[in-house]
Short mmCIF file of C-alpha atoms and ligand atoms in Angstrom, two decimals:
data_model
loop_
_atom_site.label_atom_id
_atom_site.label_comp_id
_atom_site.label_asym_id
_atom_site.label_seq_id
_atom_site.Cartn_x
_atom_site.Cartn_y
_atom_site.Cartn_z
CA UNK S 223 19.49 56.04 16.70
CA UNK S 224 19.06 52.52 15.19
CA UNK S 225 22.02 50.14 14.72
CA UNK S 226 21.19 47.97 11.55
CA UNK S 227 23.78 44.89 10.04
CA UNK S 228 23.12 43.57 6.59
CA UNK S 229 24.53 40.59 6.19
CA UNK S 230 24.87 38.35 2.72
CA UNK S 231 26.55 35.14 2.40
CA UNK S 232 29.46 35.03 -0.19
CA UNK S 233 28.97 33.71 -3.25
CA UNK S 234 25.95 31.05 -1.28
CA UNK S 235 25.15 28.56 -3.76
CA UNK S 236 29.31 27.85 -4.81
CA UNK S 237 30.49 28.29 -1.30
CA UNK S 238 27.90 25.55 -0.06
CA UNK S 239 29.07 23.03 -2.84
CA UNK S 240 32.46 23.84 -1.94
CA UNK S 241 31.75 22.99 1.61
CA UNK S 242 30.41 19.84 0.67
CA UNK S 243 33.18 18.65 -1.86
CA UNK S 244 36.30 19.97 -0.72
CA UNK S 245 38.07 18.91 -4.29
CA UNK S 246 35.91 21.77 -4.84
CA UNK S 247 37.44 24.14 -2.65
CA UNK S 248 40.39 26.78 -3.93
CA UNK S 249 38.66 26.16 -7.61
CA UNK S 250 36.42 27.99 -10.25
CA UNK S 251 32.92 26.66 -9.92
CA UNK S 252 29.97 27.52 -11.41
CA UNK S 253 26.77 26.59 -10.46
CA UNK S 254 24.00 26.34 -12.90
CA UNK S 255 22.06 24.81 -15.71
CA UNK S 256 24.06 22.84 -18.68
CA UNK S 257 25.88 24.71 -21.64
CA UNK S 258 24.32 22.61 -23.94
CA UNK S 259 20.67 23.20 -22.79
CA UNK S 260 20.65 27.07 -22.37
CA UNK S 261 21.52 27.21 -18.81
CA UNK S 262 22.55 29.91 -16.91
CA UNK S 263 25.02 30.77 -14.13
CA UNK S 264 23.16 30.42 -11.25
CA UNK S 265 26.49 31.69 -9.05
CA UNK S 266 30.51 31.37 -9.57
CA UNK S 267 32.81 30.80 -6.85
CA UNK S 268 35.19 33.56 -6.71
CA UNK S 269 37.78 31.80 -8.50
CA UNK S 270 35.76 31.85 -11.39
CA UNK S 271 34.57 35.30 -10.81
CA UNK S 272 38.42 36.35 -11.53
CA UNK S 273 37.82 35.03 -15.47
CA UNK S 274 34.23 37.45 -15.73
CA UNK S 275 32.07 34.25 -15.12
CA UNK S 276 28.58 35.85 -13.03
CA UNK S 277 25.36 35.38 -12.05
CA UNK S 278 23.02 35.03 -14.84
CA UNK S 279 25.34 34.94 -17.54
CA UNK S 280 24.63 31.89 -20.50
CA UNK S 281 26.39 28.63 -18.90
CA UNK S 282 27.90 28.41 -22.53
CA UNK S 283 29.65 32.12 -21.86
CA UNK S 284 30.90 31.21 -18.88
CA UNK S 285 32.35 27.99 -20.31
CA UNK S 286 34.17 30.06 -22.95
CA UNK S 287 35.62 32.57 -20.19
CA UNK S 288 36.46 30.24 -18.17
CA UNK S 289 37.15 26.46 -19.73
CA UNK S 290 38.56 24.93 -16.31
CA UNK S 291 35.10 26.05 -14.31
CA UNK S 292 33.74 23.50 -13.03
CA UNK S 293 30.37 23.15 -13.63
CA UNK S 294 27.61 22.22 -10.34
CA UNK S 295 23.98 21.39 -11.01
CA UNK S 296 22.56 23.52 -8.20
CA UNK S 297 20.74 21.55 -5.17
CA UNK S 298 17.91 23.33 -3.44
CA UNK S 299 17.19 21.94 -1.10
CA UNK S 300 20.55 21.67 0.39
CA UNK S 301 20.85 25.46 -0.17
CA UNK S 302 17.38 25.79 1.92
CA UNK S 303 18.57 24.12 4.65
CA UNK S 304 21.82 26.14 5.07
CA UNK S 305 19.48 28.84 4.78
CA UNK S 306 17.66 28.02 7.44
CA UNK S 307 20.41 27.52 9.72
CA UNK S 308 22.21 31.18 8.85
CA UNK S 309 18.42 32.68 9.43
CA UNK S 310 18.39 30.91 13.04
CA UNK S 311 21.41 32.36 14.08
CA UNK S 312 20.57 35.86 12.78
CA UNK S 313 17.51 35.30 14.91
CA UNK S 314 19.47 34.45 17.80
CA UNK S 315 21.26 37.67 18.21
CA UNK S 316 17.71 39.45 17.77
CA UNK S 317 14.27 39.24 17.08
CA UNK S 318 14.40 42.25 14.10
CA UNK S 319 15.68 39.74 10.97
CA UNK S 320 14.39 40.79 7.50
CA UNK S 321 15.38 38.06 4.98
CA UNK S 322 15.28 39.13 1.98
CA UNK S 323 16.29 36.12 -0.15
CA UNK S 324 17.96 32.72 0.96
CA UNK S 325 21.22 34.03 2.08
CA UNK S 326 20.50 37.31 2.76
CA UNK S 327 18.99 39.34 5.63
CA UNK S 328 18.83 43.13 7.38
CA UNK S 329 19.17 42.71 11.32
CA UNK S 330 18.11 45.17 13.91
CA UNK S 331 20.35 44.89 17.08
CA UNK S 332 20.07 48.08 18.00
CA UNK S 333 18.98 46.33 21.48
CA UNK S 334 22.11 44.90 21.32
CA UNK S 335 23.78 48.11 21.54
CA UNK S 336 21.36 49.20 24.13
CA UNK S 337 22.99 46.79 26.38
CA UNK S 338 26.04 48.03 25.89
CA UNK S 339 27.63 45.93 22.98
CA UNK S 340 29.84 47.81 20.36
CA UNK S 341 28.10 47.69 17.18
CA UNK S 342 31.63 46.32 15.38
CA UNK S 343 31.35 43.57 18.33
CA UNK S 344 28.09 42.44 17.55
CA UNK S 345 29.01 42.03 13.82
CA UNK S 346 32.42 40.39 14.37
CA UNK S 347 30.70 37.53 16.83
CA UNK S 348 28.00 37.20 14.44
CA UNK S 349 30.20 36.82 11.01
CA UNK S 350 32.25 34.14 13.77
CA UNK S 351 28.92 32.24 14.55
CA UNK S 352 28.20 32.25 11.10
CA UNK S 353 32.00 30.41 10.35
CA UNK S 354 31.50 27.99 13.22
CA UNK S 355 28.06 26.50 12.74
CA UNK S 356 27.45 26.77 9.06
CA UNK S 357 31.35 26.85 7.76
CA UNK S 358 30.49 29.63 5.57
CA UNK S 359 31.31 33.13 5.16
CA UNK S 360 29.17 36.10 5.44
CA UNK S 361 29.97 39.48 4.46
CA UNK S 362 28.44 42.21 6.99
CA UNK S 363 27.81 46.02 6.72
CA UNK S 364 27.04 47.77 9.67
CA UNK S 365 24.99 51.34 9.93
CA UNK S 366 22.55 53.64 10.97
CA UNK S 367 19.88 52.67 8.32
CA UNK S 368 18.98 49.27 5.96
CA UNK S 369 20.41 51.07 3.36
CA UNK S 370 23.98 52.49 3.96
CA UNK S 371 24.07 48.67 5.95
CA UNK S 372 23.71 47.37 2.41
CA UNK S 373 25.61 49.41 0.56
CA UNK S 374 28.59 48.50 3.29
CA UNK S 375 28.21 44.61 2.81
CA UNK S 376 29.03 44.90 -0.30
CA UNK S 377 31.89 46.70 -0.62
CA UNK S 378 34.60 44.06 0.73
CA UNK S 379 33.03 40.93 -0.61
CA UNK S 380 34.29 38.24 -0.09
CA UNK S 381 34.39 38.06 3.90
CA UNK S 382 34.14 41.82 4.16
CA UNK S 383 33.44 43.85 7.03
CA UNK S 384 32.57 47.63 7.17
CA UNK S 385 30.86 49.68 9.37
CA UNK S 386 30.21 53.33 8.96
CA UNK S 387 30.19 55.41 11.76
CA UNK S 388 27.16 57.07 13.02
CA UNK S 389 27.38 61.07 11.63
CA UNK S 390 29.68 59.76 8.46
CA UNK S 391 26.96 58.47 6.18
CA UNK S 392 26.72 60.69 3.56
CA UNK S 393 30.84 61.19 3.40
CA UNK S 394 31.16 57.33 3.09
CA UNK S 395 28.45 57.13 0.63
CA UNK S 396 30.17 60.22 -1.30
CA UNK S 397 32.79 58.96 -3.27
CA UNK S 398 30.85 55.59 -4.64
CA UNK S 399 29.56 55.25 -7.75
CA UNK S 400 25.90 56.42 -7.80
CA UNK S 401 24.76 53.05 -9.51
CA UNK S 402 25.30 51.58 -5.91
CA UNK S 403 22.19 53.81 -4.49
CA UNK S 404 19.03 52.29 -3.68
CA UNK S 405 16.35 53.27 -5.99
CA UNK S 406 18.85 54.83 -8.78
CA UNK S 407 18.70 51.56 -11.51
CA UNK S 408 21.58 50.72 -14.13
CA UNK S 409 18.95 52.97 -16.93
CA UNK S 410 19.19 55.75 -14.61
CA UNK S 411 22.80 55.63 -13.23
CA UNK S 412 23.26 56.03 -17.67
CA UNK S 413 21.49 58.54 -17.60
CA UNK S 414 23.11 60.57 -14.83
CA UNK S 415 26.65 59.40 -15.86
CA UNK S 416 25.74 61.24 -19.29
CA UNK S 417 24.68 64.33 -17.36
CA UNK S 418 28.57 64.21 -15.66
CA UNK S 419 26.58 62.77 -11.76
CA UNK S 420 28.72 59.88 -11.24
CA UNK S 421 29.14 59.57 -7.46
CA UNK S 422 26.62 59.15 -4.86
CA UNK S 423 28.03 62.63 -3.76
CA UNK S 424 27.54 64.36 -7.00
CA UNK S 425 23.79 63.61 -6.73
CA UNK S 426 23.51 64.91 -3.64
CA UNK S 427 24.96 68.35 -4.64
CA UNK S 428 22.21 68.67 -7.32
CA UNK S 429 19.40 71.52 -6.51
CA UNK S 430 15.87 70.74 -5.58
CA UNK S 431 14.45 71.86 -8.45
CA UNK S 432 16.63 69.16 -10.49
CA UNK S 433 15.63 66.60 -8.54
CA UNK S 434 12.09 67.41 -8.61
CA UNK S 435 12.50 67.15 -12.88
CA UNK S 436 14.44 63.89 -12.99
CA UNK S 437 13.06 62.07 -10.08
CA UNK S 438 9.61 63.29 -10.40
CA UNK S 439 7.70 61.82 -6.91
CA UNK S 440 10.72 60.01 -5.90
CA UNK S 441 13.09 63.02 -5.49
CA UNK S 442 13.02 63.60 -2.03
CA UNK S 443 13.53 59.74 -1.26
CA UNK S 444 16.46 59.49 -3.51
CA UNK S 445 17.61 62.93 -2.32
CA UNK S 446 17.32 61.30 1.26
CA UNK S 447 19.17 58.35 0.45
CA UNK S 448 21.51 60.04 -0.93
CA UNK S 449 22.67 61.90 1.81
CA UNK S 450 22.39 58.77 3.58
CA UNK S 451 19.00 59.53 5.77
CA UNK S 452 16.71 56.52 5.82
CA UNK S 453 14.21 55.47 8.08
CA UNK S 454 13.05 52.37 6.82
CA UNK S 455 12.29 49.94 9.69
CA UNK S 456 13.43 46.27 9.69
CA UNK S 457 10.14 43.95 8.18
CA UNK S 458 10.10 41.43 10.24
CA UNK S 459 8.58 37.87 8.39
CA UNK S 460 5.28 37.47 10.78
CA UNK S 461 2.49 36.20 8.79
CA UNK S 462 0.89 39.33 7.49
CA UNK S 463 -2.73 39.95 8.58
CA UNK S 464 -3.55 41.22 4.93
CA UNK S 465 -1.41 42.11 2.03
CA UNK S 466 -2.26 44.88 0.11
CA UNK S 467 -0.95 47.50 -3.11
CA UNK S 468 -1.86 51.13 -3.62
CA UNK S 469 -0.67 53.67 -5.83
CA UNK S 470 -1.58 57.73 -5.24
CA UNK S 471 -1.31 58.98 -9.02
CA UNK S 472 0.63 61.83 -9.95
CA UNK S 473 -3.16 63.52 -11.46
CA UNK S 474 -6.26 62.39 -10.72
CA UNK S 475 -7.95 59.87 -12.52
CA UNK S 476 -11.79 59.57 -13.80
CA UNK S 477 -10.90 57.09 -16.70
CA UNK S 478 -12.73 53.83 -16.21
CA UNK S 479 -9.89 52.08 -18.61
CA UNK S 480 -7.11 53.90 -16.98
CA UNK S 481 -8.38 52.92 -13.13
CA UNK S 482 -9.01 49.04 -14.86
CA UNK S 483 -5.14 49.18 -15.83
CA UNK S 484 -3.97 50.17 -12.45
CA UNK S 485 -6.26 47.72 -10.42
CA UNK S 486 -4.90 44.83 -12.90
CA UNK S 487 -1.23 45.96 -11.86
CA UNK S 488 -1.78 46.26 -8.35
CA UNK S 489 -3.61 42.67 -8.18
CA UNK S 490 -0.80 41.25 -10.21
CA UNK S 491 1.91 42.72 -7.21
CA UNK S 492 -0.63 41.59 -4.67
CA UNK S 493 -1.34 37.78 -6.38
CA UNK S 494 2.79 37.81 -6.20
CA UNK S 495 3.11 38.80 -2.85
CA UNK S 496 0.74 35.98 -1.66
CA UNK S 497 2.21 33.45 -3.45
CA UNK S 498 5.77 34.25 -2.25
CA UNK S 499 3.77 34.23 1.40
CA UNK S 500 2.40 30.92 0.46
CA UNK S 501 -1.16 32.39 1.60
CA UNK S 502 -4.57 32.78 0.23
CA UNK S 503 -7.36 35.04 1.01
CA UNK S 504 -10.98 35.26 0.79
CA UNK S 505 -11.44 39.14 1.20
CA UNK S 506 -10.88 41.10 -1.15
CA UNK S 507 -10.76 45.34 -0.45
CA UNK S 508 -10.14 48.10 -3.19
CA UNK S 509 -9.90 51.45 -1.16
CA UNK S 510 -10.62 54.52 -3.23
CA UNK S 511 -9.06 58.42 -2.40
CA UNK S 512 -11.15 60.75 -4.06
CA UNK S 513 -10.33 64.21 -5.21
CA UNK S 514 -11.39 65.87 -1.70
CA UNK S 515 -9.83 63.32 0.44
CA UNK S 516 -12.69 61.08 1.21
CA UNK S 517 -11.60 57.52 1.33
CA UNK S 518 -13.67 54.86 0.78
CA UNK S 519 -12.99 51.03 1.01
CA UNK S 520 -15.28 48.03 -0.30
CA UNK S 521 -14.80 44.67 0.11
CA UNK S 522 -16.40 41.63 -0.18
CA UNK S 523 -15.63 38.01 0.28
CA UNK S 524 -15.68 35.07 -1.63
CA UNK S 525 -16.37 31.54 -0.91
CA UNK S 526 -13.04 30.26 -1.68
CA UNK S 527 -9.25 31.06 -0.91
CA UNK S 528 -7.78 32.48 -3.76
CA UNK S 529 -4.29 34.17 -4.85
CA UNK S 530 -5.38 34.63 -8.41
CA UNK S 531 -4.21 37.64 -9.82
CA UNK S 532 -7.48 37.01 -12.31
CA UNK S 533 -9.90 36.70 -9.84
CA UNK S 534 -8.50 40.14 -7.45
CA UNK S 535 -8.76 42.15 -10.58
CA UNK S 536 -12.05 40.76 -11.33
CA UNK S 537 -13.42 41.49 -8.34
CA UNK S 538 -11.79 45.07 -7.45
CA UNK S 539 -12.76 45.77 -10.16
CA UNK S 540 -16.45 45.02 -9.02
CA UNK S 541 -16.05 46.63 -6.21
CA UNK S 542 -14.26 49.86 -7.46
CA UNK S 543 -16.53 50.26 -10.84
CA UNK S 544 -19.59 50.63 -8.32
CA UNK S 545 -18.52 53.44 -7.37
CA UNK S 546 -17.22 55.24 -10.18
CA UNK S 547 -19.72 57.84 -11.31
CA UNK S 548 -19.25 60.57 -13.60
CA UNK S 549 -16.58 63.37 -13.02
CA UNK S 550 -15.89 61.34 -10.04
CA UNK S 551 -11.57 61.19 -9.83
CA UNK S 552 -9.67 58.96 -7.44
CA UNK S 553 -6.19 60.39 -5.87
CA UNK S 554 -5.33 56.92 -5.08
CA UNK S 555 -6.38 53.44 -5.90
CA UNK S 556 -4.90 50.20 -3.69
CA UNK S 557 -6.12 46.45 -3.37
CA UNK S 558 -6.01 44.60 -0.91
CA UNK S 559 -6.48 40.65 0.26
CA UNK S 560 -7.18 39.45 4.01
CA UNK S 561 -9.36 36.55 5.25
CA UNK S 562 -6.27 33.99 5.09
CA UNK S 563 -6.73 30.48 5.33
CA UNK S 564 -6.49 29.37 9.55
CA UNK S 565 -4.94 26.08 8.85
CA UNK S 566 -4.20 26.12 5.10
CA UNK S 567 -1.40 23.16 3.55
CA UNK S 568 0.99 25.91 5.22
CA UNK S 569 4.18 24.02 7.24
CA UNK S 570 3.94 24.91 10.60
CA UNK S 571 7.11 26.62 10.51
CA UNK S 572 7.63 29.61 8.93
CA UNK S 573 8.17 29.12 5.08
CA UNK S 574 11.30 30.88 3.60
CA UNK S 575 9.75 33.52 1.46
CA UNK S 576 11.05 32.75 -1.49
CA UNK S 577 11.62 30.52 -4.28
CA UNK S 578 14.84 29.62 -6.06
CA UNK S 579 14.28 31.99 -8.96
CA UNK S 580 15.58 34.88 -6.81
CA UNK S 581 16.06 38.60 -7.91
CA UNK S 582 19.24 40.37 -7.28
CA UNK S 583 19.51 41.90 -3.88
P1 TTP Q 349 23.78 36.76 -4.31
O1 TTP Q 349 23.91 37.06 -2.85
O2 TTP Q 349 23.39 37.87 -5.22
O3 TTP Q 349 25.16 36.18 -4.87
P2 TTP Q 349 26.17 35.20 -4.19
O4 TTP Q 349 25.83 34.92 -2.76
O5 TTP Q 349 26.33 34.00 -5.06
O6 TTP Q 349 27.53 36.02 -4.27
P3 TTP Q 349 27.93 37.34 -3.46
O7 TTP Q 349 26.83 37.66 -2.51
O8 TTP Q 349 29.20 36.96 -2.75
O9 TTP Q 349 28.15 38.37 -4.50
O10 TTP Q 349 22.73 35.60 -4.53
C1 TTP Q 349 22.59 34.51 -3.64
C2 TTP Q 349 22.30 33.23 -4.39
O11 TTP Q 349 21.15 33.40 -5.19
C3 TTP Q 349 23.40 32.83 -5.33
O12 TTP Q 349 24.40 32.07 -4.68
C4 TTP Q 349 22.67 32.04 -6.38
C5 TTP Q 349 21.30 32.68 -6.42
N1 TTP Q 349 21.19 33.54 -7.60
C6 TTP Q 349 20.66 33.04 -8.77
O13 TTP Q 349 20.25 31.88 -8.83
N2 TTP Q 349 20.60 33.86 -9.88
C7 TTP Q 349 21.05 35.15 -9.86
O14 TTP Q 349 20.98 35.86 -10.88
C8 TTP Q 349 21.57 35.68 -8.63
C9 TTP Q 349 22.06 37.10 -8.56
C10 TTP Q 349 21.62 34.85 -7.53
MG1 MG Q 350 25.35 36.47 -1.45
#
C-alpha cells in the first residue's frame, strides 16, 4: 500500500505578498494585472475571496465585488524563489516529489511509513516545516493514491488537513460533489447533474454498461476513480530521456488526412511538453500499431535541436507517410523526440517546470 500527501500552498501568490508587507496581512488582496488594462486576477487572498473575487476573474470584476481589495502587481520571481524553497523541503522528507505547478506537489513517503512514521505525523511535521522556513501555509491531503490525496487538500483550504484512512476511500469520496473527480470536467459534471448523478457516490452506483455509453474508453478509469482505486505512481521531475505522445484510436485508421491530423496534435502536446522541460531534441520517432499488432517505429535525426511543433509534424509525418500503403490501418499512432541537447543553455539546476501562465490544478 502506498502512502501519498498532496500538498498546495494557500492562496501562493497573495499569501507571499502578504508575507512580505505585513500592512498586507488580515486584508483583501488581489494579485493581478490593472483594471484599466484588462487584467485579470491572478489570485485573492482569502479576505477577498469572502466578496466572490477568484482566480481568473476580469481585475475590473473583482474591483466592483470588492472596492477595498487591494490590488498587487504579481512578482515572479519572488514567487519562484519561495517555490523553490517549499519544493526543497518536500524533497527533504523524500525523494518521490511531483510538482505540478509552483506551489503545488504530490509526495510519496510511503518510505516514511515504512519506518514506522504515522502517515498523519509525517503530514503534520511537514505542513510545520513548511510554517517555519517559508512562513507560509500549506494545505495537505493525505491517502492511498495521488488522487483521493488531492481531492483531500482541498477540502479544508485554507490550512486544512485531511487524511483518509486506508479502506475508506470510496465512502469519503461518496458524498462530494462529482465535479471534484479527476477526469469528470465542469461540461461533464452538467451533464451528469442533468441526468440526477451528483455525488462522486452516485457515479459509482451507475452499471457498466452506462459507463461504457457516457465515458466511452475512459469508463473504467473514471469508474476506478470513482470508487477511489488509483494506481498512478508519483512522476518524479528527472530529465526525461525522450518525451513522447500516442493515441490508440477507438477504429482503425487508413486515412492519410485523418493520420496527418493526429500526428499534428500529438507534435503540438509533444513541442509543449519540451518547452515546459526547457529541452530540445534532434530525434524524432513516429511508432505505428497496425491492425494485427505489428509495431513499427521510424526515426530519423536532424542536424539541429529543435522543439518546433512545425518541424515534429513535418517530419513524422515523413516518417509515418512512408509507410502508409493502401488498406494499410494503424491501431495507434504516437511521436516521439529524444537526442536532447548534453549541455544545452539549460541551468544546472533543475528548472521549475513551468511558467507563470499556470493551469488550474
Ligand atoms: P492555486 O493553487 O490554484 O491557487 P492559490 O494557491 O492562489 O489558492 P488556493 O490553493 O488556496 O486555492 O494556484 C497557485 C498560484 O497560481 C496562484 O497563487 C496564482 C497562480 N494562478 C494564476 O496565475 N491564475 C490562475 O487562474 C490560477 C488558478 C492560479
Ligand atoms: Mg494553492
Amino acid at each position: 500500500m502506498r502512502h501519498i500527501i498532496h500538498a498546495d500552498l494557500d492562496a501562493f501568490y497573495a499569501a507571499v505578498e502578504q508575507l512580505d508587507n505585513p500592512d498586507l496581512r488580515g486584508k483583501p488582496v488581489m494579485v493581478g494585472g490593472s483594471p484599466q488594462s484588462r487584467g485579470v486576477v491572478a489570485t485573492a487572498s482569502y479576505e477577498a475571496r469572502v466578496f466572490g473575487v477568484h482566480s481568473a476573474m476580469p481585475m475590473a470584476t473583482a474591483v466592483r465585488q470588492c472596492p477595498q481589495g487591494i490590488i498587487v502587481r504579481p512578482r515572479f520571481d519572488r514567487y519562484r524563489e519561495m517555490s523553490r524553497l517549499v519544493m526543497d523541503i518536500f524533497h527533504q522528507l523524500t525523494d518521490l516529489v511531483e510538482p505540478l505547478s509552483l506551489d503545488e506537489a504530490y509526495l510519496d513517503v510511503t518510505g516514511k511509513v515504512a519506518e514506522g512514521r504515522l502517515p498523519l505525523g509525517v503530514a503534520i511535521e511537514l505542513k510545520r516545516q513548511v510554517k517555519d522556513a517559508t512562513g507560509l501555509n500549506v494545505s495537505v491531503g493525505v491517502g492511498t493514491s495521488k488522487s483521493v490525496a488531492k481531492i483531500a487538500s482541498d477540502l479544508e483550504k485554507p490550512d486544512g488537513l485531511v487524511l483518509v484512512a486506508p479502506g475508506e476511500e470510496r465512502e469519503f469520496l461518496s458524498p462530494l460533489p462529482v465535479g471534484k473527480l479527476w477526469g469528470v470536467g465542469p461540461k461533464t459534471a452538467e451533464r451528469l447533474y442533468a441526468d440526477g448523478i451528483h455525488t462522486i457516490g452516485d457515479l459509482a452506483q451507475q452499471p457498466d454498461e452506462w459507463f461504457a455509453r457516457r465515458f466511452g474508453k475512459r469508463a473504467p478509469y473514471v469508474l476506478a476513480k470513482a470508487m477511489g482505486q488509483d494506481e498512478e505512481p508519483v512522476k518524479t521531475e528527472r530529465t526525461p530521456k525522450s518525451i513522447s505522445a500516442e493515441t490508440t484510436f477507438p477504429e482503425d485508421i487508413s486515412d492519410p488526412e485523418e493520420l496527418g491530423d493526429v500526428l499534428n496534435r500529438l507534435a503540438l502536446n509533444v513541442s509543449s511538453h519540451l518547452e515546459r522541460k526547457e529541452v530540445k531534441g534532434r530525434t524524432v520517432t513516429v511508432k505505428l500499431r497496425l491492425t494485427d499488432f505489428t509495431t513499427l517505429t521510424r526515426q530519423t535525426t536532424l542536424s539541429t535541436a529543435t522543439n518546433s511543433e512545425k518541424v515534429i509534424s513535418e517530419t513524422g509525418w515523413k516518417l509515418m507517410s512512408a509507410e502508409l500503403t493502401p488498406g494499410r490501418s494503424l491501431r495507434l499512432l504516437g511521436v516521439g523526440m529524444s537526442g536532447f541537447a548534453e549541455h544545452s543553455d539549460l541551468p544546472q539546476q533543475l528548472p521549475l517546470p513551468f511558467s507563470d501562465s499556470m493551469s488550474q490544478g
